[in-house]
Structures are given as structure tokens and as C-alpha cells.
Coordinates of C-alpha atoms in Angstrom, one line a residue:
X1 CA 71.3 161.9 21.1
X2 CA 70.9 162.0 17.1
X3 CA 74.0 159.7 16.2
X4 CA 72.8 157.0 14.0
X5 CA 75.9 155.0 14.3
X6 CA 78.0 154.8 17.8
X7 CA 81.6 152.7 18.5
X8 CA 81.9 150.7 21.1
X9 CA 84.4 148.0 20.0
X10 CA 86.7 148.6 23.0
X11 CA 83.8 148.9 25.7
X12 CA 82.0 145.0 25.5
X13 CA 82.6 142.4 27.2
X14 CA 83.6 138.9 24.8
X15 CA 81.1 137.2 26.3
X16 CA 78.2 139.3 25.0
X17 CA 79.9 139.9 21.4
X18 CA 79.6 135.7 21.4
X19 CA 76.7 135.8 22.3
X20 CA 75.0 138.3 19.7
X21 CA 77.3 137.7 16.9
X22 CA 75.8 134.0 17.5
X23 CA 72.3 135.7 17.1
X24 CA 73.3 138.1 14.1
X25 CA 74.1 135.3 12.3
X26 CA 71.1 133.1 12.6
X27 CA 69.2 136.3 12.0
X28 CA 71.1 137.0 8.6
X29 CA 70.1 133.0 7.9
X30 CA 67.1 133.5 8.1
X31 CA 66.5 136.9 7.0
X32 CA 65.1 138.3 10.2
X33 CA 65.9 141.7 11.4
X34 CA 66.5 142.3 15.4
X35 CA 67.5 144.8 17.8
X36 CA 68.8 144.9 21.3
X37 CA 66.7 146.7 24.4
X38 CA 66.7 146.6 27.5
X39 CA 69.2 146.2 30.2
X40 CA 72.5 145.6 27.9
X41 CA 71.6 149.1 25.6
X42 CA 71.0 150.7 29.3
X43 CA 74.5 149.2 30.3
X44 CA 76.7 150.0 27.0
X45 CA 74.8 153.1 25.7
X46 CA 74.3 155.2 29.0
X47 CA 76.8 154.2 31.0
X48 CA 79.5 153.2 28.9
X49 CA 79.1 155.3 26.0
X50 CA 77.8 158.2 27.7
X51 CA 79.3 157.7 30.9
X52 CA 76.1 158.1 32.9
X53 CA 75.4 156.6 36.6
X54 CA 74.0 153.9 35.7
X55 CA 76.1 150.9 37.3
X56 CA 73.2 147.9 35.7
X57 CA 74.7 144.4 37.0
X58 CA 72.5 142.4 35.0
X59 CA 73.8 139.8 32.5
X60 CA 70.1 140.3 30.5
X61 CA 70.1 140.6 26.8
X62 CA 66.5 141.6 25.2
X63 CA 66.2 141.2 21.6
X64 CA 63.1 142.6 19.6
X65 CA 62.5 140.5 16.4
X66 CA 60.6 141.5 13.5
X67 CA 58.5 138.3 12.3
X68 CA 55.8 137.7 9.6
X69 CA 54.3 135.2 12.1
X70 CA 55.1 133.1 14.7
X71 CA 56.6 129.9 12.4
X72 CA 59.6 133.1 11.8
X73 CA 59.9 133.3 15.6
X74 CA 59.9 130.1 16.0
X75 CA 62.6 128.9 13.2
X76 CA 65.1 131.4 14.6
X77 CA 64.3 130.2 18.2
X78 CA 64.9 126.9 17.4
X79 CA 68.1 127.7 14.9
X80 CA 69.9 129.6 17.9
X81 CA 69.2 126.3 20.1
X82 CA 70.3 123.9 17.3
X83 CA 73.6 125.7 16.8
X84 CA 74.4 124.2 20.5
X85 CA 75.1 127.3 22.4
X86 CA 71.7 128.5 23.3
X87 CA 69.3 126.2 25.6
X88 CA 66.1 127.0 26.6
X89 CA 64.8 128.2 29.4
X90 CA 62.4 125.5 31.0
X91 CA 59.7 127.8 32.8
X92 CA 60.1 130.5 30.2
X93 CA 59.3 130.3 26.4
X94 CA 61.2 133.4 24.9
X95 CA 63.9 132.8 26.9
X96 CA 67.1 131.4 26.1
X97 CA 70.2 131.0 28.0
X98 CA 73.6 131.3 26.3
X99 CA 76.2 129.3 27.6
X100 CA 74.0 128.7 30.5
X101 CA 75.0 132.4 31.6
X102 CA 73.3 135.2 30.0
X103 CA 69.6 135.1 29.7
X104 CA 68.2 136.1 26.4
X105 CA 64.8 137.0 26.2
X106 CA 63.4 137.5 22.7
X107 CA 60.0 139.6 22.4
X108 CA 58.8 139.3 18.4
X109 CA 56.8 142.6 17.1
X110 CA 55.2 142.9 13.5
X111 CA 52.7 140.8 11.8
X112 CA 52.2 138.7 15.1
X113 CA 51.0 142.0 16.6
X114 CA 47.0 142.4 17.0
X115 CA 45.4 145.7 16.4
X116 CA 45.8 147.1 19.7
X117 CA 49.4 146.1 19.8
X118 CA 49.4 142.9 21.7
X119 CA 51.3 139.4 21.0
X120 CA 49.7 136.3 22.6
X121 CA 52.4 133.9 23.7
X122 CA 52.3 130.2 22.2
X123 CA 51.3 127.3 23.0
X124 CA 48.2 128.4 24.1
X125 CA 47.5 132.0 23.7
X126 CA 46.4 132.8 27.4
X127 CA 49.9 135.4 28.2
X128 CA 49.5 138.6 26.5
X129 CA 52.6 140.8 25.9
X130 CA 52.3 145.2 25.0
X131 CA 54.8 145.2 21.8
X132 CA 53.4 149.1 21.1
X133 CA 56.4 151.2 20.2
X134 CA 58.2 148.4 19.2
X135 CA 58.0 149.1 15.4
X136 CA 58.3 153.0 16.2
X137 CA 61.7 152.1 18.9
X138 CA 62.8 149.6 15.7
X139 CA 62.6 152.3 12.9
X140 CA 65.1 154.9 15.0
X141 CA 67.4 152.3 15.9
X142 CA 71.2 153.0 15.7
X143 CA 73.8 151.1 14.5
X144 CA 76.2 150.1 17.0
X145 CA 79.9 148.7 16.4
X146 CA 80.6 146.0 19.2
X147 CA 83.6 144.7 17.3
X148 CA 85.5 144.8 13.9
X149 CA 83.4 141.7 12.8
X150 CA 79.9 142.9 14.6
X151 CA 77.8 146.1 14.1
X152 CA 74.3 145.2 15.7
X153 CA 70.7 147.5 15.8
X154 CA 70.5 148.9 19.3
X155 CA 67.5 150.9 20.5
X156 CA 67.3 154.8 20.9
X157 CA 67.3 157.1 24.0
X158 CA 63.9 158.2 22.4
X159 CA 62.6 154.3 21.8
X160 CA 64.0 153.9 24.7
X161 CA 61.8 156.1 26.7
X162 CA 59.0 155.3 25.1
X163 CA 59.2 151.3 25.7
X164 CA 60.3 152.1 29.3
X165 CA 56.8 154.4 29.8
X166 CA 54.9 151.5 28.4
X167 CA 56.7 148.8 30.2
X168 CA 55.9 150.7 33.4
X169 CA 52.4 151.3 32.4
X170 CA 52.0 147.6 32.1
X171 CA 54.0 146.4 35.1
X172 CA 54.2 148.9 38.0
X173 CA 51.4 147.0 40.1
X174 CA 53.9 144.2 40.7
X175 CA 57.0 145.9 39.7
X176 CA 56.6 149.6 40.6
X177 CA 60.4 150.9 40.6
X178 CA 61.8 148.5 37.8
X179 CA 61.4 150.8 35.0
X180 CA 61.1 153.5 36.9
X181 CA 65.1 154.2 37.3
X182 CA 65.5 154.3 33.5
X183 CA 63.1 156.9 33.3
X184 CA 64.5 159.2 35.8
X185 CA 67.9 158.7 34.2
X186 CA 67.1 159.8 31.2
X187 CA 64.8 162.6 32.2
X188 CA 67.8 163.8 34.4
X189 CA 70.9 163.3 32.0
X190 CA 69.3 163.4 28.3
X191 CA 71.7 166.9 27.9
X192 CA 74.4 164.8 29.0
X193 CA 73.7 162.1 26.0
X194 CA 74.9 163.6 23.8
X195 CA 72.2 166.3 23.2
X196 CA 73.8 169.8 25.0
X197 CA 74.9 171.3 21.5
X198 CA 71.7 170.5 20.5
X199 CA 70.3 172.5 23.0
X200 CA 71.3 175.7 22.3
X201 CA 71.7 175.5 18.4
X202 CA 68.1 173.6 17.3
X203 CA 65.9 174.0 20.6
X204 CA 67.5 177.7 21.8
X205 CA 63.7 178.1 22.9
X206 CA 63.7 175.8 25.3
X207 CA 66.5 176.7 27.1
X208 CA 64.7 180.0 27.1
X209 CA 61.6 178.8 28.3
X210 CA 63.5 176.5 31.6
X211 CA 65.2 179.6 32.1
X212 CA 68.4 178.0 31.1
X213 CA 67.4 174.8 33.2
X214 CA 69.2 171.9 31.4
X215 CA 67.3 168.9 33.2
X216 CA 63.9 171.0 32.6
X217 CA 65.1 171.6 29.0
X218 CA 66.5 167.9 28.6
X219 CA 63.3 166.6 29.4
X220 CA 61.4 168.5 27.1
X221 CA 63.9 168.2 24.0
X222 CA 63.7 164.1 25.1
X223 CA 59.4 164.7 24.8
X224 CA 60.3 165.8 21.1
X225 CA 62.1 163.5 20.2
X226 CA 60.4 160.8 21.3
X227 CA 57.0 162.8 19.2
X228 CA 59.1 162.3 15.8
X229 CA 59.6 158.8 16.0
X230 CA 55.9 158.1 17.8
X231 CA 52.7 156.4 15.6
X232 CA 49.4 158.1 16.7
X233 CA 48.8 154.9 18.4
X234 CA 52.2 154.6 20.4
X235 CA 51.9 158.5 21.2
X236 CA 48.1 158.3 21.9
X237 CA 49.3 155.9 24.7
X238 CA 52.4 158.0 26.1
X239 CA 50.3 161.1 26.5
X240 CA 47.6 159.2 28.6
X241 CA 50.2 157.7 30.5
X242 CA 52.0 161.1 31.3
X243 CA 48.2 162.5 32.1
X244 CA 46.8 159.7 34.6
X245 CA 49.6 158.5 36.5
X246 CA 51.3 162.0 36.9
X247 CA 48.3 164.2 38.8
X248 CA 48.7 165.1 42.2
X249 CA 45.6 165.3 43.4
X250 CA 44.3 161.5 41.6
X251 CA 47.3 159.5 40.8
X252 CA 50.7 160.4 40.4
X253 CA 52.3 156.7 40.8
X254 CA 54.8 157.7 38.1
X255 CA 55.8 160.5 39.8
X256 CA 56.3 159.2 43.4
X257 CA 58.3 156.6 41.7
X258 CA 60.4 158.5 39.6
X259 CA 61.1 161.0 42.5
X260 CA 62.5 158.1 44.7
X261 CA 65.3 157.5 41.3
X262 CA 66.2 161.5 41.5
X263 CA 69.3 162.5 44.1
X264 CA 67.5 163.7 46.7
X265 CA 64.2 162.4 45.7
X266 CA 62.3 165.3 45.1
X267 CA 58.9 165.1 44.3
X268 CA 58.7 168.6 42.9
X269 CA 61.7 167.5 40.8
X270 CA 60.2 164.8 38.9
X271 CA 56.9 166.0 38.6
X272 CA 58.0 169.3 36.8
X273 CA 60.5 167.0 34.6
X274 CA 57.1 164.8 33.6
X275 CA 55.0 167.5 32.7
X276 CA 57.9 169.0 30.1
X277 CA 58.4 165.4 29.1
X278 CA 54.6 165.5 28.0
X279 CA 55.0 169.5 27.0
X280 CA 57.4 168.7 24.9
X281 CA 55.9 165.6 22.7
X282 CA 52.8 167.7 22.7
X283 CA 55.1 170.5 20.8
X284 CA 55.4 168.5 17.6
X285 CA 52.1 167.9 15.3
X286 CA 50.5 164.8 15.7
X287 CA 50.6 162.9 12.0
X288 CA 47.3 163.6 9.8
X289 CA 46.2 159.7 10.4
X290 CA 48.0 155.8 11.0
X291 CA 47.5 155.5 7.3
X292 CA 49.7 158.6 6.3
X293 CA 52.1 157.4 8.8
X294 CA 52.5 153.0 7.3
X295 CA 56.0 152.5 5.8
X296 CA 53.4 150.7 3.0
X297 CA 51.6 154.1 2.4
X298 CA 55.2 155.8 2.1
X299 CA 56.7 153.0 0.1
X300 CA 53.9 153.0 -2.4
X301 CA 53.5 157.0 -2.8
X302 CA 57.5 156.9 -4.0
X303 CA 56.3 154.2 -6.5
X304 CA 53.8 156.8 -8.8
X305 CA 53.7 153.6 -11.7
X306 CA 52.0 151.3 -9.5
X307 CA 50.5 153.2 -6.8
X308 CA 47.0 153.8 -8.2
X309 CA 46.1 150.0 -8.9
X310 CA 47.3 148.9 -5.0
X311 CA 45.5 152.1 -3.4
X312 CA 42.2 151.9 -5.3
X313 CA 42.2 148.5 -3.6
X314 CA 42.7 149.9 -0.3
X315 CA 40.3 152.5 -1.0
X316 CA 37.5 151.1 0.7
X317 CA 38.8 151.3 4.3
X318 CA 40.5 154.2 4.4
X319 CA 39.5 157.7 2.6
X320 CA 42.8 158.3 0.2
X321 CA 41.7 161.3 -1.4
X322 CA 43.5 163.5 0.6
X323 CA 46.9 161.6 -0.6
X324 CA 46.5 162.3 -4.2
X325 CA 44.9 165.7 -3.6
X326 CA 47.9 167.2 -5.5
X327 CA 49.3 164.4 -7.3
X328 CA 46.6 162.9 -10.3

């Protein structure tokens, strides 16, 4: 799937264009970029863009904010509640309910992030949330037209995948098949997403190497895919996730559950699907280092007149030479 924009105007339901454009434009207010995840990009994207069997009867909306800190997160939070159609939930701090029917959670990313990729949930810090791949799932989002008023950031097949892998990684223990059947569907149907042209004209060596398997291909083309949009530390993460919960002789969880979400539930299936998922991701050069890879770095090496002054500064924890090794 490589379309950065999709239209699917004719294909969502009132009641959810309400409800986002009501989110849009608190977001515009207040300057704060968002995208939809989860189960409503599952439900318009897969199944009703792509026509995949997905069938989600959820009325869920996830939204991934981009904050500077939590007073951001909070301000839009309490904006959408103040505009009257939003309440919040009373067990549940990022959740809101809009018109007391669909349940939107909103999961910030960005500044309130700690080094390994964690958020700590006010008031009291004590919940910890996994936003890794957030940033990476935010920066290949498409555009999506809902309406003639409303184009809104959805996530990626690629982010996708790689939030789903995480989300599992993080939750199986209590909920083993949740994420589970979003992972099998797109290992499965990822030619069918738009990506069977692709196939044969950009990756003609995978369908060579599958022996002109498409799922077997798919899922290596979706491993690539997801490597291009991947920081070290998000792909770092994926790889040990595809290597510890996927052996058959120590722990293949992942697989046993993915195999169950596969018509006929073949173990042999899924696992072979996994290990090209992870073939493919490791076919694509891992970036030189996170510094290399910081929108700051990229923004400031496309600014030569006032690069020098802002690197020197940031000199002294990371080793910069190599970045002006041909530019001085």
C-alpha cells in the first residue's frame, strides 16, 4: 500500500465524521497534530477500502496526539469536553465518550515520551503506556478523505503492523489473540492492499524467492516496508519480538496465536509468514545511528547557514563528524 492519500467520503458512517471533525477542529485550535489507529483504520482501510475480511464491530476510535507535554494533552482533552459533545470516561483518563456512544481513547506520543519510549499516565504517574512506533507510524500516515469538509491523518498498513507487534508484545499475557487477528490479516492479504503491482514491478525478487507465493511474498514486501519507516529503536524492538516469541522449540506464542487467525489455522502457515515478515525488514539497511535518523538532524542539515552554531552545541553528546565529513 504506498497511496498517501485514499477516498472514502462515500464509505463512513455520519456518526464518526461528527465525531472526528469535532476532534479536527479542536486540534486545528490548538495547533495539535493527530492521527487515527486502531480499530476504526482496521474497519475503513482494510475492510472498506480494501475490501478485506475483516468484519470489526467496534464503535472504538484511537487517536495518537503529538504534544510538547502533558499541559498540550490536557488543554485539547479538556477543549473537546468543554465543546459539550465529549464526556469523560469516569474509570478511564484518556478516554472520552462522544455522544455517550463511541469511545475515544487518546494516547499522546512526543515530548511526553521517556527515553525508552514510555508515557506515564497522570495524576500520579504509576500506569505506564509503550508509545514506540508512534512517531515512526505518525510520519508515514496517509491522508484520508472522510467527507468533502474532512480529510483526517490515518495510520499505515506498515505503522500499522508495527504498533500491532508492539501492542501484542505488551499485552498478550492478558490479552493473547486481541492484536493477534490484525496481524494475521495483514500478513495474509498485504498483496491484496493494494500492493500486487508492486510485487512484480519493484520486488520481482521476492516473488522469485516464494516461488511465486503471494502471501509468502506479501509478508516479506510488508517486513520492508515497515524497515523504511522504522527508527533503530522501534526496529531494534520488532526484530526481537519476531526472534523470541516465534521459535519453536522456546517460545513461539506469536505464532500459535497467529496460526489460530489463519483459515485453517496452520501453524506451519504462520510461522513461515513471521520468519519473511522478519526476512524482509532485515533486507533493508539499518540507519547509520538515532541521530542521523531525528527529523532535528535532517531539518538542520537542509539549513547550511545555521547548522554549524546549533551542531557544535550538540557536539558533545553525539560524534557529528561523520555528518559534515563532505560538507565543510
Amino acid at each position: 500500500m504506498k497511496n498517501s492519500s485514499i477516498d472514502l467520503s462515500r464509505k463512513c458512517d455520519p456518526s464518526t465524521i461528527a465525531c472526528l471533525l469535532k476532534i479536527r477542529d479542536q486540534a486545528e485550535h490548538l495547533a495539535v497534530d493527530f492521527f487515527v489507529v486502531g480499530a476504526l483504520a482496521r474497519r475503513l482501510i482494510l475492510e472498506q477500502y480494501y475490501d478485506l475480511p475483516i468484519r470489526v464491530a467496534t464503535l472504538d476510535i484511537d487517536i495518537a496526539i503529538t504534544v510538547a507535554d502533558w499541559d498540550g494533552y490536557e488543554r485539547l482533552r479538556e477543549s473537546l469536553i468543554l465543546s459539550r459533545s465529549f464526556i469523560p470516561d469516569p474509570k478511564v483518563y484518556h478516554r472520552l465518550w462522544f455522544n455517550q456512544t463511541h469511545p475515544v481513547d487518546m494516547i499522546p506520543f512526543g515530548a511526553v515520551e521517556t527515553s525508552e519510549g514510555l508515557i506515564r499516565w497522570p495524576p500520579d504517574q504509576s500506569i505506564e503506556m509503550n508509545v514506540t512506533g508512534f512517531q515512526d507510524a505518525f510520519n508515514d500516515a496517509i491522508q484520508v478523505s472522510l467527507a468533502d469538509h474532512l480529510r483526517v491523518r490515518f495510520v499505515s498498513l506498515p505503522g500499522m503492523a508495527v504498533l500491532k507487534l508492539i501492542a501484542w508484545r505488551d499485552r498478550h499475557h492478558e490479552f493473547p489473540e486481541k492484536d493477534a487477528v490484525d496481524i494475521a490479516t495483514l500478513l495474509k492479504y498485504y498483496p491484496d492492499a493494494g500492493n500486487e503491482e508492486r510485487m512484480f514491478a519493484e520486488h520481482a525478487d521476492l516473488m522469485a524467492a516464494a516461488e511465486f507465493d503471494f502471501e509468502t511474498a506479501g509478508a516479506r514486501l510488508l517486513g520492508r516496508d515497515m524497515a523504511k519507516i522504522m527508527s533503530p529503536q522501534t526496529r531494534k524492538m520488532i526484530l526481537e519480538i519476531l526472534t523470541v516469541f516465534t521459535d519453536p522449540d522456546a517460545n513461539d506464542r506469536l505464532t500459535l496465536v497467529v496460526s489460530r487467525r489463519l483459515p485453517g489455522q496452520d501453524y506451519e502457515t504462520a510461522l513461515k509468514l513471521l520468519i519473511n515478515l522478519k526476512s524482509g525488514i532485515q533486507d533493508i539497511p539499518q540507519p547509520h545511528d538515532d541521530f542521523g535518523n531525528c527529523p532535528k538532524t535532517l531539518e538542520l542539515l537542509q539549513c547550511p547557514a545555521g547548522r554549524r552554531h546549533e551542531l557544535r552545541r550538540l557536539r558533545g553528546a553525539v560524534d557529528l563528524s561523520a555528518v559534515f565529513e563532505n560538507g565543510r
